Coordinates of C-alpha atoms in Angstrom, one line a residue:
M1 CA 34.2 41.8 56.9
A2 CA 37.9 42.9 56.4
T3 CA 39.9 43.4 59.5
D4 CA 40.1 47.2 58.9
D5 CA 36.4 47.4 58.5
V6 CA 35.8 45.6 61.8
A7 CA 38.2 47.9 63.5
Q8 CA 36.5 51.0 62.1
L9 CA 33.1 49.7 63.2
A10 CA 34.3 48.8 66.6
D11 CA 35.8 52.3 67.0
S12 CA 32.6 53.9 65.8
L13 CA 30.4 51.9 68.1
A14 CA 32.7 52.8 71.0
K15 CA 31.6 56.4 70.3
T16 CA 27.9 55.5 69.9
Q17 CA 25.7 58.1 71.7
V18 CA 23.0 56.9 74.0
V19 CA 20.8 59.7 75.3
G20 CA 17.5 58.9 77.1
G21 CA 15.7 56.4 74.9
E22 CA 17.8 57.2 71.8
L23 CA 20.5 55.1 70.2
S24 CA 22.6 57.1 67.7
Y25 CA 25.0 56.1 65.0
K26 CA 24.6 59.4 63.3
G27 CA 27.3 60.6 60.8
K28 CA 29.8 57.8 61.3
G29 CA 30.2 57.2 57.6
L30 CA 29.9 53.5 57.9
K31 CA 29.3 51.3 54.8
L32 CA 27.3 48.3 56.0
D33 CA 26.3 45.8 53.4
N34 CA 25.2 42.6 55.1
A35 CA 24.1 41.0 58.4
E36 CA 27.6 40.4 59.5
S37 CA 28.6 44.0 59.1
V38 CA 25.8 45.1 61.6
E39 CA 26.2 42.4 64.2
D40 CA 27.3 44.8 66.9
I41 CA 24.6 47.3 66.0
V42 CA 22.0 44.6 66.2
K43 CA 23.3 43.5 69.5
E44 CA 23.1 47.0 71.0
I45 CA 19.5 47.4 69.7
K46 CA 18.4 44.1 71.2
E47 CA 20.0 44.9 74.6
F48 CA 18.6 48.5 74.7
Q49 CA 15.6 48.4 77.0
G50 CA 12.9 51.0 76.2
L51 CA 14.4 52.1 72.8
Q52 CA 12.4 55.1 71.6
A53 CA 14.6 56.6 68.8
L54 CA 17.2 55.2 66.4
R55 CA 19.5 57.5 64.4
L56 CA 21.1 55.9 61.4
E57 CA 21.7 59.0 59.2
G58 CA 25.0 59.7 57.6
N59 CA 25.8 56.0 56.9
T60 CA 25.0 53.7 54.1
F61 CA 23.0 50.4 54.6
G62 CA 22.5 47.5 52.2
V63 CA 19.3 45.4 52.0
E64 CA 20.7 42.6 54.2
A65 CA 22.0 45.0 56.8
C66 CA 18.5 46.6 57.0
Q67 CA 16.9 43.2 57.3
A68 CA 19.1 42.3 60.2
I69 CA 18.4 45.6 62.0
A70 CA 14.7 45.2 61.3
K71 CA 14.7 41.8 63.0
A72 CA 16.2 43.5 66.1
L73 CA 13.3 46.1 66.1
E74 CA 10.5 43.5 66.0
D75 CA 10.0 43.6 69.8
K76 CA 10.7 47.3 70.4
S77 CA 7.1 48.4 71.3
D78 CA 8.3 51.7 72.8
F79 CA 9.9 52.7 69.5
Q80 CA 8.8 56.2 68.3
C81 CA 11.3 58.0 66.2
C82 CA 13.1 57.0 63.0
Y83 CA 15.9 59.4 62.1
W84 CA 16.9 57.7 58.9
S85 CA 17.9 60.5 56.5
D86 CA 20.9 60.0 54.2
M87 CA 21.3 56.3 54.9
F88 CA 21.4 54.9 51.4
T89 CA 24.3 56.9 49.8
G90 CA 25.8 55.0 46.9
R91 CA 23.1 52.3 46.9
L92 CA 21.2 51.3 43.8
R93 CA 17.7 52.7 43.7
A94 CA 16.3 49.2 43.4
E95 CA 17.9 48.3 46.8
I96 CA 16.0 50.9 48.8
P97 CA 12.4 49.7 48.6
P98 CA 13.1 46.2 50.0
A99 CA 15.3 47.8 52.7
L100 CA 12.5 50.2 53.7
N101 CA 9.9 47.4 53.5
S102 CA 11.7 45.2 56.0
L103 CA 12.2 48.1 58.4
G104 CA 8.6 49.2 58.1
A105 CA 7.3 45.6 58.6
A106 CA 9.3 45.3 61.8
I107 CA 7.9 48.5 63.3
T108 CA 4.4 47.3 62.5
T109 CA 5.1 43.9 64.0
S110 CA 6.4 45.4 67.2
G111 CA 3.2 47.3 68.0
A112 CA 5.1 50.6 68.2
H113 CA 3.5 53.9 67.4
L114 CA 5.8 56.3 65.5
R115 CA 5.9 60.0 66.2
V116 CA 8.7 61.0 63.8
L117 CA 9.6 59.4 60.4
D118 CA 12.6 61.2 58.8
L119 CA 13.8 59.7 55.4
S120 CA 15.1 62.9 53.9
D121 CA 18.0 63.1 51.5
N122 CA 17.7 59.5 50.3
A123 CA 16.7 60.2 46.6
F124 CA 14.6 57.0 46.4
G125 CA 12.0 58.3 43.9
P126 CA 8.5 57.0 43.6
D127 CA 9.6 53.4 44.3
G128 CA 11.0 54.5 47.6
V129 CA 7.5 55.9 48.6
K130 CA 6.1 52.4 47.7
G131 CA 8.6 51.0 50.2
I132 CA 7.0 52.9 53.1
E133 CA 3.4 52.8 51.8
K134 CA 2.4 49.8 54.0
L135 CA 4.0 51.4 57.0
L136 CA 2.2 54.7 56.5
K137 CA -1.1 52.9 56.1
S138 CA -0.6 50.8 59.2
S139 CA -1.6 51.4 62.8
A140 CA 2.1 52.2 63.5
C141 CA 1.6 55.6 62.0
H142 CA -1.8 56.5 63.6
K143 CA 0.1 58.8 66.0
L144 CA 2.6 60.1 63.5
Q145 CA 3.4 63.8 64.2
E146 CA 6.3 64.6 61.9
L147 CA 6.9 63.3 58.4
R148 CA 10.2 64.5 56.8
L149 CA 10.8 63.5 53.2
N150 CA 13.0 66.4 52.0
N151 CA 15.0 65.9 48.8
C152 CA 13.8 62.4 48.0
G153 CA 13.0 62.8 44.3
M154 CA 9.4 61.5 44.8
G155 CA 8.0 63.2 41.7
I156 CA 4.3 63.4 40.9
G157 CA 3.8 59.6 41.2
G158 CA 5.4 59.4 44.6
G159 CA 3.4 62.4 45.8
K160 CA 0.2 60.7 44.8
I161 CA 1.2 57.4 46.5
L162 CA 2.1 59.4 49.6
A163 CA -1.2 61.3 49.6
A164 CA -3.2 58.1 49.2
A165 CA -1.3 56.4 52.1
L166 CA -1.9 59.4 54.4
T167 CA -5.5 59.5 53.5
E168 CA -5.9 55.7 54.3
C169 CA -4.0 56.1 57.6
H170 CA -6.4 58.9 58.5
K171 CA -9.4 56.9 57.6
Q172 CA -8.3 53.8 59.6
S173 CA -7.3 55.9 62.6
C174 CA -10.7 57.7 62.6
A175 CA -12.5 54.4 62.6
L176 CA -10.6 53.6 65.9
G177 CA -11.6 57.0 67.4
A178 CA -8.1 58.6 67.3
P179 CA -7.6 60.4 64.0
L180 CA -4.1 60.9 62.6
R181 CA -3.0 64.4 63.5
L182 CA 0.2 65.1 61.5
K183 CA 1.8 68.3 62.7
V184 CA 5.0 68.7 60.6
F185 CA 5.2 67.9 56.8
I186 CA 8.5 68.5 55.0
A187 CA 8.9 67.6 51.4
G188 CA 11.1 70.1 49.6
R189 CA 13.0 69.5 46.3
N190 CA 10.8 66.6 45.2
R191 CA 9.4 67.8 41.9
L192 CA 5.9 67.2 43.0
E193 CA 4.5 69.7 40.5
N194 CA 0.8 70.6 40.3
D195 CA -0.6 67.0 40.4
G196 CA 1.5 65.9 43.3
A197 CA 0.7 69.0 45.3
T198 CA -3.0 68.8 44.5
A199 CA -3.1 65.2 45.7
L200 CA -1.3 66.0 49.0
A201 CA -3.6 69.1 49.5
Q202 CA -6.6 66.7 49.7
A203 CA -4.9 64.8 52.4
F204 CA -3.9 68.0 54.3
Q205 CA -7.5 69.2 54.2
L206 CA -8.7 65.9 55.5
M207 CA -6.3 65.9 58.5
G208 CA -6.6 69.6 59.4
S209 CA -3.8 69.3 61.9
L210 CA -0.7 70.7 60.3
E211 CA 1.4 73.2 62.2
E212 CA 4.3 73.4 59.8
I213 CA 4.4 72.8 56.0
H214 CA 7.7 73.0 54.1
M215 CA 7.4 72.3 50.3
P216 CA 10.0 74.5 48.6
Q217 CA 11.4 74.0 45.1
N218 CA 8.8 71.6 43.8
G219 CA 7.9 73.1 40.4
I220 CA 4.4 73.9 41.6
N221 CA 2.5 76.5 39.6
H222 CA -0.7 78.4 40.4
P223 CA -3.1 75.4 40.0
G224 CA -1.2 73.4 42.7
I225 CA -0.7 76.5 44.8
T226 CA -4.4 77.2 44.7
A227 CA -5.2 73.6 45.8
L228 CA -2.7 73.9 48.7
A229 CA -4.3 77.3 49.7
G230 CA -7.7 75.7 49.9
A231 CA -6.3 72.9 52.1
L232 CA -4.3 75.1 54.4
Q233 CA -7.2 77.2 55.5
H234 CA -8.6 74.0 57.1
N235 CA -5.5 73.7 59.3
P236 CA -6.1 76.3 62.0
Q237 CA -3.0 75.6 64.1
L238 CA -0.7 76.3 61.1
R239 CA 2.4 78.2 62.3
V240 CA 5.0 77.9 59.4
V241 CA 4.2 78.0 55.7
N242 CA 7.3 77.5 53.5
L243 CA 6.6 77.3 49.8
N244 CA 9.8 79.0 48.7
D245 CA 10.9 78.8 45.0
N246 CA 7.6 77.6 43.5
T247 CA 5.7 79.7 41.0
F248 CA 2.6 81.4 42.4
T249 CA 2.0 84.2 40.0
K250 CA -1.0 86.5 40.6
K251 CA -3.6 83.7 40.7
G252 CA -1.7 81.6 43.2
A253 CA -0.8 84.5 45.4
I254 CA -4.3 85.8 45.6
A255 CA -5.6 82.3 46.5
M256 CA -3.0 82.0 49.2
A257 CA -3.8 85.4 50.6
Q258 CA -7.4 84.5 50.9
A259 CA -6.5 81.3 52.7
L260 CA -4.3 83.2 55.2
R261 CA -7.3 85.2 56.2
H262 CA -8.6 82.1 58.0
L263 CA -5.4 81.5 60.0
R264 CA -4.6 83.2 63.2
N265 CA -1.5 81.3 64.4
V266 CA 0.9 81.7 61.5
Q267 CA 4.3 83.0 62.6
V268 CA 6.5 82.3 59.5
I269 CA 5.6 82.9 55.8
N270 CA 8.2 82.1 53.2
F271 CA 7.0 82.9 49.7
G272 CA 10.4 84.0 48.5
D273 CA 11.3 83.2 44.9
C274 CA 7.6 82.6 44.2
L275 CA 6.8 85.3 41.7
V276 CA 3.8 86.6 43.7
R277 CA 4.0 89.7 41.6
S278 CA 2.5 93.1 42.6
E279 CA -1.2 92.1 42.7
G280 CA -0.4 89.1 44.7
A281 CA 1.7 91.1 47.2
M282 CA -1.2 93.6 47.5
A283 CA -3.6 90.8 48.3
I284 CA -1.2 89.5 51.0
A285 CA -1.0 93.0 52.4
D286 CA -4.8 93.2 52.7
T287 CA -4.7 90.0 54.7
L288 CA -1.9 91.4 56.9
E289 CA -3.9 94.4 57.7
E290 CA -6.8 92.4 59.0
G291 CA -5.2 89.2 60.3
L292 CA -2.0 87.2 61.1
P293 CA -1.6 88.9 64.5
I294 CA 1.5 87.0 65.7
L295 CA 3.5 87.0 62.4
K296 CA 7.3 86.9 63.0
E297 CA 8.8 86.5 59.5
L298 CA 7.6 87.4 56.1
N299 CA 9.6 86.6 53.0
L300 CA 8.4 88.0 49.7
A301 CA 11.8 88.3 48.0
F302 CA 12.4 87.9 44.3
G303 CA 8.7 88.2 43.5
E304 CA 8.7 90.9 40.8
I305 CA 7.0 93.2 43.2
T306 CA 7.0 96.9 42.3
E307 CA 7.3 99.9 44.6
D308 CA 3.7 100.6 45.2
A309 CA 3.0 97.0 46.2
A310 CA 6.1 96.8 48.4
L311 CA 5.0 100.0 50.3
M312 CA 1.6 98.6 50.8
V313 CA 3.2 95.4 52.3
A314 CA 5.3 97.6 54.5
R315 CA 2.4 99.7 55.8
S316 CA 0.4 96.5 56.5
V317 CA 2.8 95.2 59.1
H318 CA 2.5 98.4 61.3
N319 CA 0.5 96.5 63.9
K320 CA 2.7 93.3 64.0
A321 CA 4.3 93.6 67.4
Q322 CA 6.1 90.3 67.1
L323 CA 7.5 90.8 63.6
E324 CA 11.2 90.1 63.5
K325 CA 12.1 90.0 59.8
L326 CA 10.7 91.4 56.5
D327 CA 12.4 90.3 53.3
L328 CA 11.6 92.2 50.1
N329 CA 15.0 91.8 48.4
G330 CA 15.3 91.1 44.7
N331 CA 12.1 92.8 43.6
S332 CA 11.5 95.7 41.2
L333 CA 11.6 98.8 43.3
G334 CA 14.3 100.9 41.8
E335 CA 16.7 103.1 43.7
E336 CA 14.0 105.6 44.8
G337 CA 11.6 102.8 45.7
C338 CA 14.2 101.2 48.0
S339 CA 14.7 104.5 49.7
N340 CA 11.0 105.1 50.1
L341 CA 10.5 101.5 51.5
K342 CA 13.3 102.1 54.1
E343 CA 11.9 105.4 55.0
T344 CA 8.4 104.0 55.5
L345 CA 9.5 101.3 57.8
E346 CA 11.8 103.7 59.8
N347 CA 8.9 106.1 60.3
M348 CA 7.1 103.1 61.9
N349 CA 10.2 102.4 64.1
M350 CA 10.5 99.1 62.2
G351 CA 13.5 99.9 59.9
D352 CA 15.7 97.3 61.6
L353 CA 13.4 94.5 60.6
L354 CA 13.9 95.0 56.8
G355 CA 16.4 92.7 55.2
S356 CA 19.0 93.7 52.6
L357 CA 17.8 95.2 49.3
S358 CA 21.1 94.7 47.5
D359 CA 19.7 92.5 44.8
D360 CA 16.9 94.8 43.8
E361 CA 16.1 94.4 40.1
G362 CA 15.3 98.0 39.4
E363 CA 12.1 99.5 38.1
P364 CA 10.5 97.3 35.5
E365 CA 10.2 98.4 31.9
D366 CA 6.7 99.2 30.7
D367 CA 6.5 96.3 28.3
E368 CA 7.5 93.9 31.1
E369 CA 4.6 95.0 33.2
D370 CA 2.2 94.6 30.2
D371 CA 3.5 91.0 29.7
D372 CA 2.7 90.1 33.2
E373 CA -1.1 90.6 32.8
D374 CA -1.7 87.3 30.9
D375 CA 1.1 85.3 32.4
E376 CA -1.1 82.4 33.7
D377 CA -2.7 81.9 30.2
E378 CA 0.8 81.8 28.7
E379 CA 1.9 79.1 31.2
E380 CA -0.9 76.8 30.1
E381 CA -0.1 77.0 26.3
D382 CA 0.7 73.6 24.9
D383 CA 3.9 73.1 23.0
D384 CA 1.9 71.2 20.4
E385 CA 0.0 74.4 19.6
E386 CA 3.3 76.2 18.9
E387 CA 4.3 73.4 16.6
E388 CA 1.0 73.7 14.7
D389 CA 1.6 77.4 14.3
D390 CA 5.0 76.7 12.8
E391 CA 3.5 74.1 10.5
E392 CA 0.9 76.6 9.3
E393 CA 3.6 79.3 8.6
E394 CA 5.7 76.8 6.8
N395 CA 2.8 75.7 4.6
R396 CA 2.1 79.3 3.8
V397 CA 5.7 79.9 2.8
N398 CA 5.7 76.7 0.7
Q399 CA 2.6 77.7 -1.1
M400 CA 4.3 80.9 -2.1
T401 CA 7.5 79.3 -3.2
T402 CA 6.8 75.8 -4.3
P403 CA 4.3 74.4 -7.0
A404 CA 1.5 72.4 -5.4
S405 CA 2.4 69.4 -7.5
Q406 CA 6.0 69.4 -6.1
P407 CA 5.9 69.5 -2.2
R408 CA 9.3 70.4 -0.8
P409 CA 11.1 67.4 0.6
P410 CA 12.3 67.7 4.2
D411 CA 15.8 69.1 4.5
V412 CA 17.9 70.6 7.3
S413 CA 17.2 74.2 6.4
T414 CA 13.5 73.6 6.4
F415 CA 13.7 71.9 9.8
L416 CA 15.8 74.7 11.3
S417 CA 13.4 77.4 9.9
F418 CA 10.3 75.6 11.2
P419 CA 11.3 72.9 13.7
S420 CA 8.9 70.0 14.4
P421 CA 9.5 66.4 15.6
D422 CA 8.2 64.9 12.3
K423 CA 10.6 67.0 10.2
L424 CA 13.6 66.0 12.4
L425 CA 12.7 62.3 12.1
H426 CA 12.2 62.6 8.3
L427 CA 15.8 63.7 8.0
G428 CA 16.6 60.0 8.4
A429 CA 19.3 58.1 10.2
K430 CA 22.1 60.5 9.1
R431 CA 20.2 63.5 10.5
A432 CA 23.0 64.3 13.1
L433 CA 25.6 64.4 10.3
L434 CA 23.4 66.5 8.0
I435 CA 22.7 69.0 10.8
E436 CA 26.4 69.2 11.7
Q437 CA 27.3 69.9 8.1
Q438 CA 24.6 72.6 7.8
V439 CA 25.4 74.6 11.0
D440 CA 28.4 76.9 10.9
V441 CA 30.0 75.9 14.2
N442 CA 32.6 78.6 13.8
D443 CA 29.8 81.1 14.6
A444 CA 29.0 80.7 18.3
V445 CA 25.7 82.7 18.0
K446 CA 24.4 80.6 15.1
T447 CA 25.4 77.4 17.0
A448 CA 23.5 78.5 20.0
E449 CA 20.5 79.3 17.8
A450 CA 20.7 75.9 16.1
F451 CA 20.9 74.2 19.5
L452 CA 17.7 75.9 20.7
K453 CA 15.9 75.1 17.5
I454 CA 16.7 71.4 17.7
S455 CA 16.0 71.1 21.4
S456 CA 12.6 72.9 21.1
V457 CA 11.1 69.7 19.6
Y458 CA 12.4 67.4 22.4
K459 CA 9.7 65.1 23.8
D460 CA 10.5 63.2 27.0
K461 CA 7.8 60.6 26.4
D462 CA 8.7 59.9 22.8
E463 CA 12.0 57.9 22.8
E464 CA 12.6 58.2 19.1
V465 CA 12.3 62.0 19.0
K466 CA 14.2 62.3 22.3
M467 CA 17.2 60.3 20.9
A468 CA 17.1 62.2 17.6
V469 CA 17.3 65.5 19.4
L470 CA 20.1 64.4 21.8
D471 CA 22.2 62.8 19.0
S472 CA 21.8 66.0 16.9
V473 CA 22.8 68.4 19.7
D474 CA 25.7 66.2 20.6
A475 CA 26.9 66.3 17.1
I476 CA 27.0 70.1 16.7
L477 CA 28.2 70.8 20.3
R478 CA 31.0 68.2 20.2
K479 CA 32.2 69.7 16.9
A480 CA 31.9 73.3 18.1
F481 CA 33.6 72.8 21.5
S482 CA 36.5 70.9 19.9
C483 CA 37.2 73.8 17.5
P484 CA 40.1 75.9 18.8
S485 CA 38.6 79.2 17.5
F486 CA 35.1 78.6 18.9
S487 CA 34.2 81.1 21.6
T488 CA 32.5 79.2 24.4
F489 CA 31.8 82.4 26.3
T490 CA 29.9 83.9 23.3
F491 CA 28.0 80.6 22.9
M492 CA 26.9 80.6 26.6
S493 CA 26.0 84.3 26.7
S494 CA 24.0 84.0 23.4
L495 CA 22.2 80.9 24.8
L496 CA 21.2 82.8 27.9
I497 CA 20.1 85.9 26.0
M498 CA 18.0 83.9 23.5
L499 CA 16.3 82.1 26.4
G500 CA 15.5 85.4 28.1
L501 CA 17.8 84.8 31.1
L502 CA 20.3 87.5 30.3
K503 CA 19.6 91.0 29.0
S504 CA 21.4 92.0 25.8
E505 CA 22.9 95.4 25.1
E506 CA 21.3 95.0 21.7
K507 CA 17.5 94.6 21.2
V508 CA 17.4 90.8 20.9
K509 CA 13.9 89.3 21.3
P510 CA 14.2 86.1 23.3
M511 CA 12.4 83.0 22.1
R512 CA 9.7 81.3 24.2
M513 CA 11.5 78.8 26.5
V514 CA 10.1 75.3 26.5
A515 CA 11.1 72.3 28.7
G516 CA 13.0 70.7 25.8
H517 CA 15.6 73.5 25.9
L518 CA 16.4 72.9 29.5
Q519 CA 16.3 69.1 29.2
A520 CA 18.7 69.2 26.3
I521 CA 21.0 71.5 28.3
E522 CA 20.8 69.0 31.2
H523 CA 21.9 66.3 28.9
A524 CA 24.7 68.4 27.4
V525 CA 26.3 69.5 30.7
Q526 CA 26.8 65.8 31.6
Q527 CA 28.8 65.0 28.4
D528 CA 32.6 65.0 28.2
Y529 CA 32.7 67.7 25.5
F530 CA 31.0 70.4 27.7
P531 CA 33.4 73.0 29.3
Q532 CA 33.4 72.5 33.1
E533 CA 34.0 76.2 33.7
H534 CA 30.5 77.1 32.4
I535 CA 28.6 74.8 34.8
A536 CA 28.8 77.2 37.7
V537 CA 27.5 80.0 35.4
L538 CA 24.5 78.0 34.3
D539 CA 23.9 77.0 38.0
A540 CA 23.8 80.7 38.9
F541 CA 21.3 81.6 36.3
M542 CA 19.1 78.6 37.0
S543 CA 19.0 79.5 40.7
R544 CA 17.7 83.0 39.9
H545 CA 13.9 83.3 39.5
S546 CA 13.1 84.3 36.0
K547 CA 9.8 84.8 34.3
A548 CA 11.2 83.0 31.3
C549 CA 11.3 79.7 33.2
E550 CA 7.7 79.9 34.5
S551 CA 6.2 77.5 32.0
C552 CA 8.8 74.8 32.6
T553 CA 9.7 74.9 36.3
G554 CA 9.9 71.1 36.5
A555 CA 12.6 71.0 33.8
R556 CA 14.4 74.0 35.5
D557 CA 14.4 72.2 38.9
S558 CA 15.8 69.0 37.3
L559 CA 18.6 71.0 35.6
K560 CA 19.4 72.9 38.8
S561 CA 19.7 69.6 40.7
T562 CA 22.0 68.1 38.0
L563 CA 24.2 71.2 37.9
Q564 CA 24.6 71.3 41.7
R565 CA 25.5 67.6 41.6
I566 CA 28.2 67.8 38.9
R567 CA 29.5 71.3 39.7
P568 CA 33.3 71.2 40.2
E569 CA 34.5 72.0 43.7
C570 CA 36.1 75.5 44.0

């Protein structure tokens, strides 16, 4: 180690906090790469008799450094709490699994029984979950009470691995007569989606011991929400349910309302930004009338709830003596509806419990209400079906305009009229140049339209199509943004209007958003040609709950994460 690094470490260690059985290096900002760099930490761990908790968060540890610390933990049988969030900043993802493996193996060897395992904010992905898989299955976790994996990027695969490990741990602990009784589970911002949530739901139902569950912003739609609802009703001690910023819609909300009927100890419900909609809110109100006697907080903000449903929710809490907060902001009440809601709660002497209504969306238009009726069916439409419809329409047009003996060869105008992956690939190696020549990049509206047409055929699992799309959008956007007369503001507003994220003063019918649109935007914002001043605007719109994004919440969450990462500091 360099002399300055040794001095920094010595100074940090001099400030190390020792409280009870806890040794803390929290937030010291140390960069520790190898065994030599952690010699003093290892010494302190070895000399600490009865070590129960170790805080390493807010530093960055390499593989060799973790292996050295692991060696020091091998005889710490009293060890119970791993506070290891944010301890791999700047590390390659490939470094994290072996580091976690060594630490987990040491804990297992020591004979310790963990109560708390916190690995939040480490962004280790599915491979990181594999790094703790053996630990979670071992006897060291038979008494685990809190598992904190917030913002780890586990994805569907990591969620399934985690669920299987918890299931195995429960099975092994049951065989020994002391079942795993996990109390707190935290896994927000992990892109678990439906499959990951469903796998975890099975483990939750098996354990039946949860008191708190926090799974916000995971791209979970109604199938995953319904699976979680079925599991949660088997956890009678549940106190906190936080599923903020997932997409319930009516089906998910009704399933969750039915599950809540079985629970008497719930104190906090956070279904904000979940699109529970009016029917879902009414189902929750029915449950509130009959149950949830000690509820303290209810968040149904930004759920596209109309006045009648909101008033029903308000009346349903009349007998909740412990209620401290009711959040119905950002719904569709209208000015009169907001006044009626406030008056209803004031008449029950509960007016001070209502949060702000400053972001109310106003009364919905009639056609918006009609569109909501079949929203779940629309969510499940496959992009391939849309492509088939376009192919059929194109064939019909071709039959009207082209002799059967002379099929129209693929060209840019045909592709942009009826986009499909095959037609894009058939444009050949010079497709990006051909598209760039065809699109009038002096017209910001036409450029936005062309961008969305091209990105609509994006396929994440087809590398050839994916690269063809990205090369093509790069070509037109790079040319457009480099043109002095190009209006980037018009381009951005047109893009948002066409995606249904921004209302237009003119009657512009938005196109159906698909994941490819957002994935192409995520690519574009990371390129050197993209104007930095528009990143904050995109971030603001992606952070709002919009019906337009319902069918591609996973892509939306990924874009949001990227925008927040690259957003310039104010």
